[in-house]
Amino acid sequence: MTEASPYRLVGARPEPEFEMLVDGRPVPVVPGQTVGAALHAAGIRIWRTTRFGERRRGLFCGLGVCFDCLVTVNGEENLRACLTEARPGDEVTTS
Amino acid sequence: MTGHDAAYDLAVVGAGPAGLAAAGVAARAGLRVALLDAGARVGGQYFRQPPDGFHASRPGALHHGYSRFVRLRDGLGDADVLLGHRVWAVEPAAGGGFAVHCLKGGRERATTVAATRLLVATGAHDRVLPFPGWDLPGVMTAGGAQALLKGNLVVAGRRVVVAGTGPFLLPVATSLAAAGARVVGVFEAGGRFALAPRALTRPGKAVEALGYGGRLARHRVPYKGGRAVVAAHGAGELTHVTVARVDAEWRPYRRGHETVRCDTLAIGYGFTPQLDLVAQLGCEIGADAAGGPAVRVDRHMRTSVPGVYAAGETTGVGGADLAELEGAIAGRAVVADARGVPAAGDPAAVRAEVRRRRLAAFADALLRAYPVRDGWTSWLRDDTPICRCEEVPYRRVREARDLGAADARSIKLLARPGMGWCQGRICGEAVARLAGEDPGPPRRPIAQPVRLGDLADMDERTSDDDA
Ligand SMILES: Cc1cc2nc3c(=O)[nH]c(=O)nc-3n(C[C@H](O)[C@H](O)[C@H](O)COP(=O)(O)OP(=O)(O)OC[C@H]3O[C@@H](n4cnc5c(N)ncnc54)[C@H](O)[C@@H]3O)c2cc1C
Ligand code: FES
């Protein structure tokens, strides 16, 4: 039996992936995915460190509510990774 | 001169089932309608869609009642659908009607939409409660895990625990399992069968509940009641959780703790309506069946502020069916009010009202069946973060209380929970409960963070308008 996957579940035939650069490292993105989802899919679940306690953060609410997932995209600071759609060649920097 | 004409008869904020239904009814009746949503696609939380880039041939596989969504989406008539518009403020416009201030697109440019009437259908977000380890990477909200799957086709983790309270845990668990995650358990802090007797009052829902039961069994997912995740553990990232047997007040029993290995915890304790916009406008906010805040509406979904309507989860959490129905009722009321005719009277309206009452009674029963119990505070330790943004530990909240801070507002001023980026959206309810209050309505000047430059631009525009 083949393994269950979200693609199989909805019968997806995704377009070719493009790349965004995350702290200089290429991460694949299916067109339309958010920065946060693409990071998560690539197994990167941590991309921010808090100011005081240096606690590590990634996606929490996934809806734009908690602001745990902040990233800088092409120099634009404090964007929520869970809401921001990734574009080919985007340079994402984390803190 | 105004910089923005009252271009629309109706602006609908939120394109979930409620907003879609309302916009469709009003647009098909000939009103000029703008439907705004922060997201990139219509559908809201329940009908969240993956991007077109996936070319899904079975997009309905993740949704109950997908055909209803297609009807709503295709029934929008000539409504202007303004996606990628985050509404951060609404205010009465000088010449009547409302100014809807948005940030548009990925780069968040400021723009304003003007409309004679306004419908707020902004839905809800997950309610979460703090517990030790809840800020470890790998701990997510149940809705967030669902959104990642429905909206991006990404499974939150490989080995997942689903926990919290309420019937929403079941669709989260079954869809994660169907998408390939190993769901090692669903832990319901309340009673597992709290739903069952009530569900019988509405056969459709009972069948749905049974359906979930069957699917959980098929994926061999254990579903246990009276169990709560009281701690999450891991060195920098989640590796396991402690599941405790809890009493009716959610206080852990001394025995019966269990360690469950997982890389992901999807947690949800029900939903909190997004009331920022209605609160800004001064609409009266009351309490839902479980004491949570919800905007007050009349039978026609009119709020206490003339020209402002609300539908869906903003009026009380009640699920997608009720949201859609309320949206349709609100749409009809807007049309009637725009034409200056009575909103009720025809048989269709009476049938809708009968159905709304039945669905609302069911929703209230669910809210009462799955309340948050006070025992969750016994899970907290001194160093448990209460506010994730400002990193305020439980100890500081207790200190504030010891110093005499008797209500949530004073605790906030002393210990600063809820003063960070999320403006208390995540911790506000917990802080209120720690202060012994019912969670109140939001008091936020803005519904989305904005850059100072955009605010300055707006000030200029406003003063131009006055000139
Ligand atoms: C994350 C999540 C997942 C859910 N998944 C399920 C599920 O799988 N099954 C189930 O039975 N129920 C689910 N629910 C419950 C769900 O809320 C309701 O069933 C239904 O979606 C409510 O419809 P609605 O129209 O009231 O609001 P929603 O569907 O929540 O739609 C509200 C819309 O408003 C938009 N919005 C909010 N604020 C703004 C703003 N300031 N500016 C612009 N746009 C804004 C949002 O982007 C959203 O699209 C989920 C809820 C959440 C929060
Ligand atoms: S994960 Fe909460 S805002 Fe992005």
Coordinates of C-alpha atoms and ligand atoms in Angstrom, one line a residue:
Chain A
M1 CA 0.0 0.0 0.0
T2 CA 1.3 3.5 -0.8
E3 CA 1.7 6.0 1.9
A4 CA -0.9 8.5 2.7
S5 CA 0.0 12.1 2.0
P6 CA -1.9 15.4 1.6
Y7 CA -1.1 15.5 -2.1
R8 CA -2.5 12.0 -2.6
L9 CA -5.5 12.9 -0.5
V10 CA -6.6 15.8 -2.7
G11 CA -5.2 14.5 -5.9
A12 CA -2.6 17.3 -6.2
R13 CA -0.3 17.7 -9.2
P14 CA 1.8 20.5 -8.0
E15 CA 3.5 22.9 -10.3
P16 CA 7.3 22.8 -10.3
E17 CA 8.8 24.2 -7.1
F18 CA 10.8 27.4 -7.0
E19 CA 13.4 28.4 -4.5
M20 CA 13.5 31.1 -1.8
L21 CA 16.7 31.8 0.1
V22 CA 16.5 31.5 3.8
D23 CA 19.6 33.0 5.5
G24 CA 21.3 32.2 2.2
R25 CA 20.1 28.6 2.1
P26 CA 17.7 27.5 -0.7
V27 CA 14.3 26.2 0.4
P28 CA 11.8 24.8 -2.1
V29 CA 8.3 26.3 -2.4
V30 CA 5.2 25.1 -4.3
P31 CA 3.8 28.2 -6.0
G32 CA 1.2 29.8 -3.6
Q33 CA 2.6 28.4 -0.4
T34 CA 3.4 30.8 2.5
V35 CA 7.0 31.3 3.7
G36 CA 6.1 29.6 7.0
A37 CA 4.5 26.5 5.3
A38 CA 7.5 26.1 2.9
L39 CA 9.9 26.3 5.9
H40 CA 7.8 23.7 7.8
A41 CA 7.6 21.4 4.8
A42 CA 11.4 21.6 4.5
G43 CA 11.7 20.4 8.1
I44 CA 12.7 23.9 9.4
R45 CA 10.4 24.5 12.4
I46 CA 12.4 27.1 14.2
W47 CA 13.5 30.4 12.8
R48 CA 13.3 33.0 15.5
T49 CA 14.8 33.6 18.9
T50 CA 13.0 35.8 21.5
R51 CA 14.5 39.0 22.8
F52 CA 14.7 38.2 26.5
G53 CA 14.8 34.5 27.1
E54 CA 16.3 33.5 23.8
R55 CA 13.5 31.0 23.4
R56 CA 13.1 29.4 20.0
R57 CA 10.0 30.0 17.9
G58 CA 8.4 29.0 14.6
L59 CA 4.7 28.6 13.7
F60 CA 2.3 28.6 16.6
C61 CA -1.2 29.9 15.6
G62 CA -0.6 29.5 11.9
L63 CA -3.3 32.2 11.3
G64 CA -1.5 35.6 11.8
V65 CA -2.6 36.0 15.4
C66 CA 0.4 35.2 17.6
F67 CA 3.3 36.9 15.8
D68 CA 5.7 34.1 16.8
C69 CA 6.7 33.5 13.2
L70 CA 8.1 36.9 12.3
V71 CA 10.7 37.0 9.5
T72 CA 12.3 39.6 7.2
V73 CA 11.6 39.2 3.5
N74 CA 13.7 41.2 1.0
G75 CA 14.5 43.7 3.7
E76 CA 10.9 44.1 4.9
E77 CA 10.9 43.4 8.6
N78 CA 8.5 41.8 10.9
L79 CA 6.3 40.0 8.4
R80 CA 4.3 37.0 9.6
A81 CA 5.7 33.9 7.8
C82 CA 2.4 32.2 8.1
L83 CA 0.6 34.8 6.1
T84 CA 3.3 35.9 3.7
E85 CA 3.2 34.2 0.3
A86 CA 6.7 33.2 -0.9
R87 CA 7.9 34.5 -4.3
P88 CA 10.7 33.1 -6.5
G89 CA 14.0 34.5 -5.3
D90 CA 12.7 35.9 -2.1
E91 CA 15.4 36.4 0.4
V92 CA 14.2 35.5 3.9
T93 CA 16.3 36.4 6.9
T94 CA 15.5 35.2 10.4
S95 CA 16.5 36.5 13.8
Chain B
M1 CA -13.7 66.7 -0.9
T2 CA -13.4 63.1 0.2
G3 CA -10.5 61.0 -1.0
H4 CA -12.8 58.0 -1.1
D5 CA -16.3 58.0 -2.5
A6 CA -18.9 55.8 -0.9
A7 CA -18.3 53.4 -3.7
Y8 CA -20.1 50.5 -2.2
D9 CA -23.5 49.9 -0.7
L10 CA -22.0 47.1 1.5
A11 CA -18.5 46.2 2.6
V12 CA -18.2 42.7 4.0
V13 CA -15.1 41.9 6.1
G14 CA -14.3 38.2 6.1
A15 CA -14.8 35.7 3.2
G16 CA -15.7 32.7 5.3
P17 CA -19.0 31.0 5.1
A18 CA -20.8 33.9 6.8
G19 CA -19.2 36.6 4.6
L20 CA -19.6 34.7 1.4
A21 CA -23.3 34.0 2.0
A22 CA -24.0 37.7 2.9
A23 CA -22.1 39.1 0.0
G24 CA -23.8 36.7 -2.4
V25 CA -27.3 37.6 -1.2
A26 CA -26.7 41.3 -1.3
A27 CA -24.8 41.3 -4.7
R28 CA -27.5 39.1 -6.4
A29 CA -30.1 41.6 -5.2
G30 CA -28.3 44.3 -7.0
L31 CA -26.3 46.1 -4.3
R32 CA -22.7 47.1 -4.9
V33 CA -20.7 44.9 -2.6
A34 CA -17.1 44.7 -1.7
L35 CA -16.0 41.4 0.0
L36 CA -12.6 41.9 1.8
D37 CA -10.4 39.2 3.2
A38 CA -6.9 39.1 4.5
G39 CA -6.3 35.7 2.9
A40 CA -5.2 34.9 -0.6
R41 CA -8.3 32.9 -1.3
V42 CA -12.0 32.9 -0.3
G43 CA -13.3 30.3 2.1
G44 CA -12.4 31.4 5.6
Q45 CA -11.2 28.8 8.1
Y46 CA -13.6 26.0 7.4
F47 CA -13.4 26.1 3.6
R48 CA -9.7 27.1 3.5
Q49 CA -8.3 26.2 0.0
P50 CA -4.9 25.1 -1.2
P51 CA -3.2 27.5 -3.7
D52 CA -4.0 26.9 -7.4
G53 CA -0.4 25.9 -7.9
F54 CA -1.2 22.4 -6.5
H55 CA -3.9 21.7 -9.1
A56 CA -5.9 19.5 -6.7
S57 CA -8.3 17.3 -8.5
R58 CA -10.2 16.5 -5.3
P59 CA -10.1 19.8 -3.4
G60 CA -13.1 18.7 -1.4
A61 CA -11.3 15.8 0.2
L62 CA -10.4 17.9 3.2
H63 CA -13.9 19.5 3.7
H64 CA -17.3 18.3 4.7
G65 CA -19.9 19.8 2.3
Y66 CA -17.5 21.1 -0.3
S67 CA -20.4 21.5 -2.8
R68 CA -21.8 24.2 -0.5
F69 CA -18.6 26.1 -0.7
V70 CA -18.7 25.9 -4.5
R71 CA -22.2 27.3 -4.5
L72 CA -21.2 30.1 -2.2
R73 CA -18.1 30.9 -4.2
D74 CA -19.9 30.8 -7.5
G75 CA -22.9 32.8 -6.2
L76 CA -21.1 36.0 -5.5
G77 CA -22.6 37.8 -8.5
D78 CA -21.0 41.1 -9.3
A79 CA -19.4 41.5 -5.8
D80 CA -15.9 42.8 -5.9
V81 CA -13.7 40.3 -4.1
L82 CA -10.7 42.1 -2.6
L83 CA -8.3 39.5 -1.4
G84 CA -5.1 40.2 0.5
H85 CA -6.8 43.1 2.2
R86 CA -6.1 43.1 6.0
V87 CA -8.6 45.4 7.6
W88 CA -6.9 47.1 10.6
A89 CA -9.5 49.8 11.4
V90 CA -13.0 50.8 10.6
E91 CA -14.6 54.1 11.4
P92 CA -17.7 56.1 10.6
A93 CA -17.0 58.3 7.6
A94 CA -17.6 62.0 7.7
G95 CA -20.4 62.0 5.2
G96 CA -22.1 58.9 6.5
G97 CA -21.3 55.3 6.0
F98 CA -17.9 53.7 6.9
A99 CA -14.3 53.9 6.0
V100 CA -12.6 50.5 6.0
H101 CA -8.9 50.9 6.3
C102 CA -6.8 48.1 4.9
L103 CA -3.3 47.0 4.3
K104 CA -3.1 45.5 0.9
G105 CA -0.9 42.8 -0.6
G106 CA 2.4 41.2 0.7
R107 CA 4.0 44.6 1.1
E108 CA 1.1 45.9 3.1
R109 CA 0.3 49.1 1.3
A110 CA -2.4 51.2 3.0
T111 CA -5.8 51.6 1.2
T112 CA -9.3 52.6 2.2
V113 CA -12.6 51.2 1.0
A114 CA -15.8 53.2 1.7
A115 CA -19.3 51.8 2.0
T116 CA -22.7 52.8 3.3
R117 CA -23.1 49.6 5.3
L118 CA -20.7 47.2 6.9
L119 CA -20.9 43.5 7.8
V120 CA -18.3 42.1 10.1
A121 CA -17.7 38.4 9.5
T122 CA -14.2 38.0 10.8
G123 CA -14.6 34.6 12.4
A124 CA -12.6 33.3 15.3
H125 CA -9.3 32.0 16.3
D126 CA -8.2 29.1 18.5
R127 CA -8.4 29.6 22.3
V128 CA -5.3 28.4 24.0
L129 CA -4.3 28.0 27.6
P130 CA -0.8 28.2 28.9
F131 CA 1.0 25.1 30.4
P132 CA 4.6 24.2 31.0
G133 CA 6.4 23.9 27.6
W134 CA 3.6 25.4 25.5
D135 CA 6.1 27.7 23.7
L136 CA 8.4 24.8 22.5
P137 CA 8.6 24.6 18.8
G138 CA 6.4 21.7 17.7
V139 CA 3.5 22.9 19.9
M140 CA 0.9 24.5 17.6
T141 CA -2.8 25.4 17.8
A142 CA -5.2 22.8 16.4
G143 CA -6.6 25.4 14.0
G144 CA -3.0 26.3 12.9
A145 CA -2.3 22.6 12.1
Q146 CA -5.6 22.4 10.2
A147 CA -4.8 25.7 8.3
L148 CA -1.3 24.4 7.4
L149 CA -2.9 21.3 5.9
K150 CA -5.9 22.8 4.2
G151 CA -4.2 25.9 3.0
N152 CA -0.7 24.7 2.1
L153 CA -1.0 20.9 2.0
V154 CA 1.7 20.6 4.7
V155 CA 1.3 18.1 7.5
A156 CA 2.2 19.7 10.8
G157 CA 4.3 16.7 11.9
R158 CA 4.9 13.0 11.7
R159 CA 3.9 11.9 15.2
V160 CA 1.1 14.1 16.4
V161 CA -0.8 14.5 19.7
V162 CA -4.1 16.4 19.5
A163 CA -5.4 17.8 22.7
G164 CA -7.7 20.3 24.4
T165 CA -11.4 20.4 24.5
G166 CA -14.4 20.4 22.1
P167 CA -15.6 18.6 19.0
F168 CA -13.2 20.5 16.7
L169 CA -10.4 18.2 17.9
L170 CA -11.9 15.4 15.9
P171 CA -11.8 16.8 12.4
V172 CA -8.3 18.0 13.1
A173 CA -7.2 14.5 14.1
T174 CA -8.9 12.7 11.3
S175 CA -7.6 15.0 8.6
L176 CA -4.1 14.9 9.9
A177 CA -4.3 11.1 10.0
A178 CA -5.8 10.9 6.5
A179 CA -2.9 13.1 5.2
G180 CA -0.3 10.7 6.6
A181 CA 0.5 11.9 10.1
R182 CA 0.6 9.3 12.8
V183 CA -1.9 10.7 15.3
V184 CA -0.9 8.9 18.6
G185 CA -3.9 10.2 20.6
V186 CA -6.7 12.7 20.9
F187 CA -6.9 13.8 24.6
E188 CA -10.2 15.6 25.5
A189 CA -10.0 17.3 28.9
G190 CA -13.7 17.3 29.3
G191 CA -15.9 14.2 29.0
R192 CA -15.5 12.2 25.9
F193 CA -19.2 11.7 25.5
A194 CA -20.2 15.2 26.5
L195 CA -21.2 15.6 22.9
A196 CA -23.2 12.4 22.4
P197 CA -26.5 13.1 24.2
R198 CA -26.7 16.6 22.8
A199 CA -25.8 15.4 19.3
L200 CA -29.0 13.4 19.3
T201 CA -31.0 16.7 19.3
R202 CA -29.6 17.2 15.8
P203 CA -29.3 14.0 13.8
G204 CA -27.0 15.4 11.1
K205 CA -24.4 16.2 13.7
A206 CA -24.7 12.9 15.5
V207 CA -24.0 11.2 12.2
E208 CA -21.0 13.5 11.7
A209 CA -19.8 12.6 15.2
L210 CA -20.2 9.0 14.5
G211 CA -18.3 9.5 11.2
Y212 CA -15.4 11.0 13.0
G213 CA -15.5 8.0 15.5
G214 CA -15.3 5.6 12.5
R215 CA -12.5 7.5 10.9
L216 CA -10.5 7.7 14.2
A217 CA -10.9 3.9 14.5
R218 CA -9.8 3.3 10.9
H219 CA -6.6 5.2 11.5
R220 CA -6.3 3.5 14.9
V221 CA -6.3 6.9 16.8
P222 CA -7.2 6.5 20.5
Y223 CA -9.7 9.1 21.7
K224 CA -9.6 9.6 25.5
G225 CA -11.7 11.8 27.7
G226 CA -10.8 13.3 31.0
R227 CA -7.2 13.6 29.9
A228 CA -5.1 16.7 29.4
V229 CA -1.7 17.5 28.2
V230 CA -0.3 19.2 31.3
A231 CA 3.3 19.7 30.1
A232 CA 5.3 19.6 26.9
H233 CA 9.0 18.6 26.9
G234 CA 12.0 18.7 24.8
A235 CA 15.5 20.2 24.6
G236 CA 14.7 23.2 22.4
E237 CA 12.1 21.3 20.4
L238 CA 9.1 19.1 21.3
T239 CA 9.9 15.4 21.9
H240 CA 7.2 14.3 24.3
V241 CA 4.2 15.4 26.4
T242 CA 2.8 14.5 29.8
V243 CA -0.8 13.5 29.6
A244 CA -2.6 13.5 33.0
R245 CA -6.0 12.0 34.0
V246 CA -8.0 15.0 35.2
D247 CA -11.1 15.4 37.4
A248 CA -14.2 17.2 36.3
E249 CA -12.5 20.5 37.2
W250 CA -9.5 19.5 35.1
R251 CA -7.2 19.1 38.2
P252 CA -4.8 16.2 37.6
Y253 CA -5.2 13.1 39.7
R254 CA -2.1 12.0 41.5
R255 CA -1.9 8.8 39.5
G256 CA -2.4 8.1 35.8
H257 CA 0.2 10.3 34.2
E258 CA 1.5 9.1 31.0
T259 CA 4.4 10.1 28.8
V260 CA 3.6 10.3 25.1
R261 CA 6.3 10.6 22.5
C262 CA 5.5 13.1 19.7
D263 CA 7.1 15.7 17.5
T264 CA 4.0 17.8 17.2
L265 CA 1.2 18.8 19.6
A266 CA -1.9 20.3 18.2
I267 CA -3.8 22.1 21.0
G268 CA -7.1 23.9 21.1
Y269 CA -9.6 24.8 23.9
G270 CA -12.3 26.1 21.6
F271 CA -12.5 29.4 19.8
T272 CA -12.4 33.1 20.5
P273 CA -14.3 35.4 18.2
Q274 CA -12.4 38.1 16.4
L275 CA -14.2 41.2 17.7
D276 CA -11.6 43.9 17.2
L277 CA -13.5 45.7 14.5
V278 CA -17.0 45.6 16.1
A279 CA -15.3 46.8 19.4
Q280 CA -13.7 49.7 17.5
L281 CA -17.1 50.8 16.3
G282 CA -18.6 50.6 19.7
C283 CA -21.0 47.8 18.9
E284 CA -22.5 46.3 22.1
I285 CA -20.7 43.1 23.1
G286 CA -22.4 40.5 25.2
A287 CA -21.7 36.9 26.4
D288 CA -22.1 33.6 24.6
A289 CA -23.6 30.5 26.3
A290 CA -20.3 29.8 28.0
G291 CA -19.6 33.4 29.2
G292 CA -17.2 34.3 26.4
P293 CA -17.5 37.6 24.5
A294 CA -19.7 37.8 21.4
V295 CA -21.2 40.8 19.5
R296 CA -24.9 41.4 20.2
V297 CA -27.2 41.2 17.2
D298 CA -30.9 41.3 16.6
R299 CA -32.8 38.7 14.6
H300 CA -31.6 40.3 11.5
M301 CA -28.0 40.4 12.5
R302 CA -27.9 44.1 13.1
T303 CA -25.5 45.2 15.8
S304 CA -26.3 48.0 18.2
V305 CA -24.6 50.5 15.8
P306 CA -26.8 51.5 12.9
G307 CA -25.5 50.3 9.5
V308 CA -23.2 47.7 11.1
Y309 CA -24.1 44.0 10.9
A310 CA -22.3 40.9 12.1
A311 CA -22.6 37.2 11.2
G312 CA -20.8 33.9 11.8
E313 CA -18.4 33.3 14.7
T314 CA -18.3 36.9 15.7
T315 CA -21.9 36.5 17.1
G316 CA -20.9 33.4 19.1
V317 CA -19.0 30.3 18.0
G318 CA -21.5 28.0 16.2
G319 CA -19.8 26.3 13.3
A320 CA -19.9 26.7 9.5
D321 CA -23.6 25.8 8.9
L322 CA -24.8 28.5 11.3
A323 CA -22.2 31.0 10.0
E324 CA -23.5 30.5 6.5
L325 CA -27.1 30.9 7.6
E326 CA -26.5 34.0 9.6
G327 CA -24.6 35.5 6.6
A328 CA -27.6 34.9 4.4
I329 CA -30.0 36.5 7.0
A330 CA -27.7 39.5 7.4
G331 CA -27.4 39.8 3.6
R332 CA -31.2 39.9 3.3
A333 CA -31.5 42.5 6.1
V334 CA -28.9 44.7 4.4
V335 CA -30.9 44.6 1.2
A336 CA -34.1 45.4 3.0
D337 CA -32.6 48.2 5.0
A338 CA -30.9 49.7 1.9
R339 CA -34.3 49.8 0.2
G340 CA -36.2 51.0 3.3
V341 CA -38.5 48.0 3.6
P342 CA -39.1 45.7 6.5
A343 CA -36.5 42.9 6.8
A344 CA -38.8 40.1 7.7
G345 CA -42.1 38.8 6.5
D346 CA -41.7 36.4 3.6
P347 CA -41.9 32.6 4.2
A348 CA -38.2 32.1 3.3
A349 CA -37.2 34.5 6.1
V350 CA -39.4 32.7 8.6
R351 CA -37.9 29.3 7.6
A352 CA -34.4 30.7 8.0
E353 CA -35.2 32.0 11.4
V354 CA -36.5 28.7 12.5
R355 CA -33.4 27.0 11.3
R356 CA -31.2 29.6 12.8
R357 CA -32.8 29.0 16.2
R358 CA -32.3 25.3 16.0
L359 CA -28.6 25.6 15.0
A360 CA -28.0 28.2 17.6
A361 CA -29.5 26.1 20.3
F362 CA -27.2 23.2 19.3
A363 CA -24.2 25.5 19.3
D364 CA -25.1 26.8 22.7
A365 CA -25.4 23.2 24.0
L366 CA -21.9 22.4 22.6
L367 CA -20.4 25.5 24.2
R368 CA -22.0 24.5 27.6
A369 CA -20.8 20.9 27.1
Y370 CA -17.2 21.9 26.5
P371 CA -16.4 24.8 28.8
V372 CA -12.9 25.6 30.1
R373 CA -12.6 24.4 33.7
D374 CA -10.6 26.3 36.3
G375 CA -8.3 23.4 37.1
W376 CA -6.0 24.3 34.2
T377 CA -4.3 26.8 36.5
S378 CA -3.0 23.9 38.6
W379 CA -0.9 22.9 35.5
L380 CA 1.1 26.2 35.7
R381 CA 4.5 26.4 37.3
D382 CA 6.4 29.5 38.4
D383 CA 8.4 29.7 35.2
T384 CA 5.6 28.8 32.8
P385 CA 5.3 31.6 30.2
I386 CA 1.9 33.2 30.3
C387 CA 2.5 35.9 27.7
R388 CA 4.6 34.5 24.8
C389 CA 5.4 37.9 23.3
E390 CA 6.6 39.7 26.4
E391 CA 7.8 36.5 27.9
V392 CA 6.0 37.0 31.2
P393 CA 6.2 33.9 33.5
Y394 CA 3.4 32.9 35.8
R395 CA 5.5 34.0 38.8
R396 CA 5.3 37.7 37.6
V397 CA 1.5 37.5 37.2
R398 CA 1.2 36.0 40.7
E399 CA 3.5 38.8 42.1
A400 CA 1.3 41.4 40.5
R401 CA -1.8 39.8 42.1
D402 CA 0.1 39.8 45.5
L403 CA 0.8 43.5 45.0
G404 CA -2.9 44.1 44.8
A405 CA -3.6 43.9 41.1
A406 CA -7.2 42.6 41.4
D407 CA -8.2 42.7 37.7
A408 CA -6.8 41.8 34.3
R409 CA -6.1 45.4 33.5
S410 CA -4.0 46.0 36.6
I411 CA -2.1 42.8 36.1
K412 CA -1.4 43.8 32.6
L413 CA -0.1 47.2 33.7
L414 CA 2.2 45.7 36.4
A415 CA 3.5 42.5 34.8
R416 CA 3.0 43.5 31.1
P417 CA 1.3 40.3 29.8
G418 CA -0.6 41.1 26.6
M419 CA 1.5 44.2 25.8
G420 CA 3.5 42.7 23.0
W421 CA 3.0 42.1 19.3
C422 CA -0.2 40.0 19.6
Q423 CA -1.8 42.6 21.9
G424 CA -3.1 39.9 24.2
R425 CA -4.9 37.9 21.5
I426 CA -3.2 34.7 22.7
C427 CA -2.8 35.3 26.4
G428 CA -5.7 37.7 27.1
E429 CA -8.2 35.1 28.0
A430 CA -5.8 33.3 30.3
V431 CA -4.8 36.5 32.1
A432 CA -8.5 37.3 32.5
R433 CA -9.2 33.9 34.0
L434 CA -6.2 34.2 36.3
A435 CA -7.7 37.4 37.5
G436 CA -11.0 35.6 38.1
E437 CA -12.8 37.5 35.4
D438 CA -14.8 36.3 32.4
P439 CA -12.8 37.0 29.3
G440 CA -14.0 40.4 28.2
P441 CA -14.3 42.1 24.8
P442 CA -11.0 43.3 23.2
R443 CA -9.9 46.9 23.7
R444 CA -7.4 47.4 20.9
P445 CA -7.1 50.6 18.9
I446 CA -6.1 48.6 15.8
A447 CA -7.0 45.2 14.5
Q448 CA -3.7 44.6 12.7
P449 CA -0.3 46.1 13.3
V450 CA 0.5 48.9 11.0
R451 CA 3.6 50.9 10.3
L452 CA 3.8 54.3 11.7
G453 CA 4.3 55.8 8.2
D454 CA 0.9 54.4 7.1
L455 CA -0.7 55.9 10.1
A456 CA 0.8 59.3 9.3
D457 CA -0.4 59.0 5.7
M458 CA -3.8 58.3 7.0
D459 CA -3.8 61.3 9.3
E460 CA -2.9 63.5 6.3
R461 CA -5.7 62.0 4.3
T462 CA -8.1 62.5 7.1
S463 CA -7.2 66.1 7.5
D464 CA -7.5 66.6 3.7
D465 CA -11.0 65.2 4.1
D466 CA -11.8 67.8 6.7
A467 CA -10.5 70.7 4.6
Ligands
LIG1 C1 -8.0 27.8 12.2 C2 -9.4 27.3 12.2 C3 -9.8 26.1 11.6 C4 -11.1 25.7 11.6 N1 -11.3 24.5 11.0 C5 -12.6 24.0 11.1 C6 -12.8 22.6 10.6 O1 -12.0 22.0 10.1 N2 -14.1 22.1 10.9 C7 -15.0 22.8 11.5 O2 -16.2 22.3 11.7 N3 -14.8 24.1 11.9 C8 -13.6 24.6 11.8 N4 -13.4 25.9 12.3 C9 -14.5 26.6 13.0 C10 -14.8 27.7 12.0 O3 -14.4 28.9 12.5 C11 -16.3 27.8 11.5 O4 -16.9 26.6 11.3 C12 -16.5 28.7 10.3 O5 -15.3 28.7 9.4 C13 -16.9 30.1 10.7 O6 -17.2 30.9 9.6 P1 -17.1 32.4 9.6 O7 -17.6 32.9 8.3 O8 -17.8 33.0 10.8 O9 -15.6 32.8 9.8 P2 -14.2 32.3 9.2 O10 -14.4 31.1 8.4 O11 -13.3 32.2 10.3 O12 -13.8 33.5 8.2 C14 -13.4 34.7 8.7 C15 -12.5 35.3 7.6 O13 -12.3 36.7 8.0 C16 -11.0 37.0 7.6 N5 -10.6 38.1 8.5 C17 -10.6 38.1 9.9 N6 -10.1 39.3 10.3 C18 -9.9 40.0 9.2 C19 -9.4 41.4 9.1 N7 -9.1 42.2 10.1 N8 -9.2 41.8 7.8 C20 -9.5 41.1 6.7 N9 -10.0 39.8 6.8 C21 -10.2 39.3 8.1 C22 -10.2 35.8 7.8 O14 -9.1 35.8 6.9 C23 -11.2 34.7 7.4 O15 -11.1 34.3 6.0 C24 -12.1 26.4 12.3 C25 -11.7 27.6 12.9 C26 -10.4 28.0 12.9 C27 -10.1 29.3 13.6
FES2 S1 2.2 31.6 13.4 FE1 1.0 33.0 14.6 S2 1.3 34.8 13.5 FE2 2.2 33.3 12.2

